[in-house]
mmCIF file of N, CA and C in Angstrom:
data_model
loop_
_atom_site.group_PDB
_atom_site.id
_atom_site.type_symbol
_atom_site.label_atom_id
_atom_site.label_comp_id
_atom_site.label_asym_id
_atom_site.label_seq_id
_atom_site.Cartn_x
_atom_site.Cartn_y
_atom_site.Cartn_z
ATOM 1 N N MET N 1 26.728 -51.331 -11.005
ATOM 2 C CA MET N 1 26.469 -50.663 -12.289
ATOM 3 C C MET N 1 27.793 -50.351 -12.978
ATOM 4 N N GLN N 2 28.468 -51.385 -13.425
ATOM 5 C CA GLN N 2 29.763 -51.217 -14.084
ATOM 6 C C GLN N 2 29.579 -51.381 -15.584
ATOM 7 N N LEU N 3 29.368 -50.264 -16.268
ATOM 8 C CA LEU N 3 29.146 -50.314 -17.709
ATOM 9 C C LEU N 3 30.429 -50.087 -18.485
ATOM 10 N N THR N 4 31.461 -49.577 -17.798
ATOM 11 C CA THR N 4 32.687 -49.195 -18.497
ATOM 12 C C THR N 4 33.859 -50.008 -17.977
ATOM 13 N N THR N 5 33.661 -51.292 -17.781
ATOM 14 C CA THR N 5 34.730 -52.135 -17.241
ATOM 15 C C THR N 5 35.865 -52.288 -18.241
ATOM 16 N N ALA N 6 35.549 -52.251 -19.517
ATOM 17 C CA ALA N 6 36.562 -52.469 -20.546
ATOM 18 C C ALA N 6 37.218 -51.163 -20.999
ATOM 19 N N MET N 7 36.860 -50.066 -20.354
ATOM 20 C CA MET N 7 37.437 -48.782 -20.746
ATOM 21 C C MET N 7 38.875 -48.678 -20.259
ATOM 22 N N PRO N 8 39.733 -47.937 -20.971
ATOM 23 C CA PRO N 8 41.117 -47.734 -20.536
ATOM 24 C C PRO N 8 41.186 -46.883 -19.268
ATOM 25 N N GLU N 9 42.245 -47.072 -18.516
ATOM 26 C CA GLU N 9 42.388 -46.372 -17.243
ATOM 27 C C GLU N 9 42.535 -44.863 -17.414
ATOM 28 N N CYS N 10 43.018 -44.430 -18.575
ATOM 29 C CA CYS N 10 43.244 -43.004 -18.783
ATOM 30 C C CYS N 10 41.928 -42.239 -18.855
ATOM 31 N N ASN N 11 40.813 -42.958 -18.934
ATOM 32 C CA ASN N 11 39.511 -42.313 -19.068
ATOM 33 C C ASN N 11 38.748 -42.338 -17.745
ATOM 34 N N THR N 12 39.480 -42.510 -16.636
ATOM 35 C CA THR N 12 38.819 -42.664 -15.347
ATOM 36 C C THR N 12 38.051 -41.410 -14.957
ATOM 37 N N GLN N 13 38.628 -40.243 -15.183
ATOM 38 C CA GLN N 13 37.978 -39.003 -14.781
ATOM 39 C C GLN N 13 36.647 -38.837 -15.497
ATOM 40 N N ASN N 14 36.634 -39.046 -16.807
ATOM 41 C CA ASN N 14 35.391 -38.928 -17.565
ATOM 42 C C ASN N 14 34.395 -39.989 -17.124
ATOM 43 N N GLU N 15 34.891 -41.170 -16.835
ATOM 44 C CA GLU N 15 34.021 -42.258 -16.382
ATOM 45 C C GLU N 15 33.328 -41.880 -15.078
ATOM 46 N N LEU N 16 34.083 -41.305 -14.148
ATOM 47 C CA LEU N 16 33.506 -40.898 -12.876
ATOM 48 C C LEU N 16 32.471 -39.798 -13.082
ATOM 49 N N SER N 17 32.763 -38.882 -13.995
ATOM 50 C CA SER N 17 31.831 -37.796 -14.263
ATOM 51 C C SER N 17 30.522 -38.339 -14.813
ATOM 52 N N VAL N 18 30.626 -39.256 -15.753
ATOM 53 C CA VAL N 18 29.427 -39.862 -16.335
ATOM 54 C C VAL N 18 28.670 -40.658 -15.278
ATOM 55 N N SER N 19 29.387 -41.403 -14.456
ATOM 56 C CA SER N 19 28.744 -42.190 -13.406
ATOM 57 C C SER N 19 28.019 -41.280 -12.421
ATOM 58 N N ALA N 20 28.653 -40.170 -12.073
ATOM 59 C CA ALA N 20 28.036 -39.236 -11.142
ATOM 60 C C ALA N 20 26.763 -38.643 -11.729
ATOM 61 N N ARG N 21 26.821 -38.246 -13.011
ATOM 62 C CA ARG N 21 25.624 -37.688 -13.645
ATOM 63 C C ARG N 21 24.509 -38.724 -13.716
ATOM 64 N N MET N 22 24.856 -39.966 -14.031
ATOM 65 C CA MET N 22 23.845 -41.026 -14.102
ATOM 66 C C MET N 22 23.231 -41.272 -12.731
ATOM 67 N N SER N 23 24.060 -41.249 -11.698
ATOM 68 C CA SER N 23 23.563 -41.474 -10.346
ATOM 69 C C SER N 23 22.623 -40.356 -9.925
ATOM 70 N N VAL N 24 23.014 -39.116 -10.198
ATOM 71 C CA VAL N 24 22.182 -37.972 -9.840
ATOM 72 C C VAL N 24 20.864 -38.019 -10.603
ATOM 73 N N ALA N 25 20.942 -38.307 -11.904
ATOM 74 C CA ALA N 25 19.723 -38.370 -12.712
ATOM 75 C C ALA N 25 18.791 -39.463 -12.195
ATOM 76 N N PHE N 26 19.360 -40.605 -11.805
ATOM 77 C CA PHE N 26 18.542 -41.699 -11.285
ATOM 78 C C PHE N 26 17.893 -41.304 -9.961
ATOM 79 N N LEU N 27 18.657 -40.657 -9.084
ATOM 80 C CA LEU N 27 18.115 -40.252 -7.794
ATOM 81 C C LEU N 27 17.008 -39.219 -7.967
ATOM 82 N N VAL N 28 17.202 -38.279 -8.872
ATOM 83 C CA VAL N 28 16.186 -37.255 -9.122
ATOM 84 C C VAL N 28 14.915 -37.900 -9.663
ATOM 85 N N ALA N 29 15.074 -38.803 -10.629
ATOM 86 C CA ALA N 29 13.908 -39.473 -11.207
ATOM 87 C C ALA N 29 13.194 -40.313 -10.153
ATOM 88 N N ASP N 30 13.953 -40.998 -9.317
ATOM 89 C CA ASP N 30 13.358 -41.828 -8.277
ATOM 90 C C ASP N 30 12.634 -40.958 -7.257
ATOM 91 N N ASN N 31 13.219 -39.821 -6.914
ATOM 92 C CA ASN N 31 12.601 -38.913 -5.958
ATOM 93 C C ASN N 31 11.302 -38.346 -6.514
ATOM 94 N N GLU N 32 11.305 -37.961 -7.784
ATOM 95 C CA GLU N 32 10.092 -37.426 -8.402
ATOM 96 C C GLU N 32 8.998 -38.487 -8.456
ATOM 97 N N ARG N 33 9.399 -39.728 -8.701
ATOM 98 C CA ARG N 33 8.412 -40.801 -8.811
ATOM 99 C C ARG N 33 7.781 -41.102 -7.445
ATOM 100 N N THR N 34 8.554 -40.970 -6.378
ATOM 101 C CA THR N 34 8.028 -41.309 -5.061
ATOM 102 C C THR N 34 7.221 -40.161 -4.466
ATOM 103 N N THR N 35 7.485 -38.927 -4.874
ATOM 104 C CA THR N 35 6.785 -37.786 -4.285
ATOM 105 C C THR N 35 5.445 -37.533 -4.958
ATOM 106 N N GLN N 36 5.270 -37.989 -6.172
ATOM 107 C CA GLN N 36 4.007 -37.733 -6.871
ATOM 108 C C GLN N 36 2.966 -38.795 -6.533
#
């Protein structure tokens, strides 16, 4: 899931933060879908 391959290196911290939030949101949504 590399959506920011063309982003500058100086934006790595923000990129990681966004990736982490996307991963958490996906895991939460997947967990809710499997438990219901």
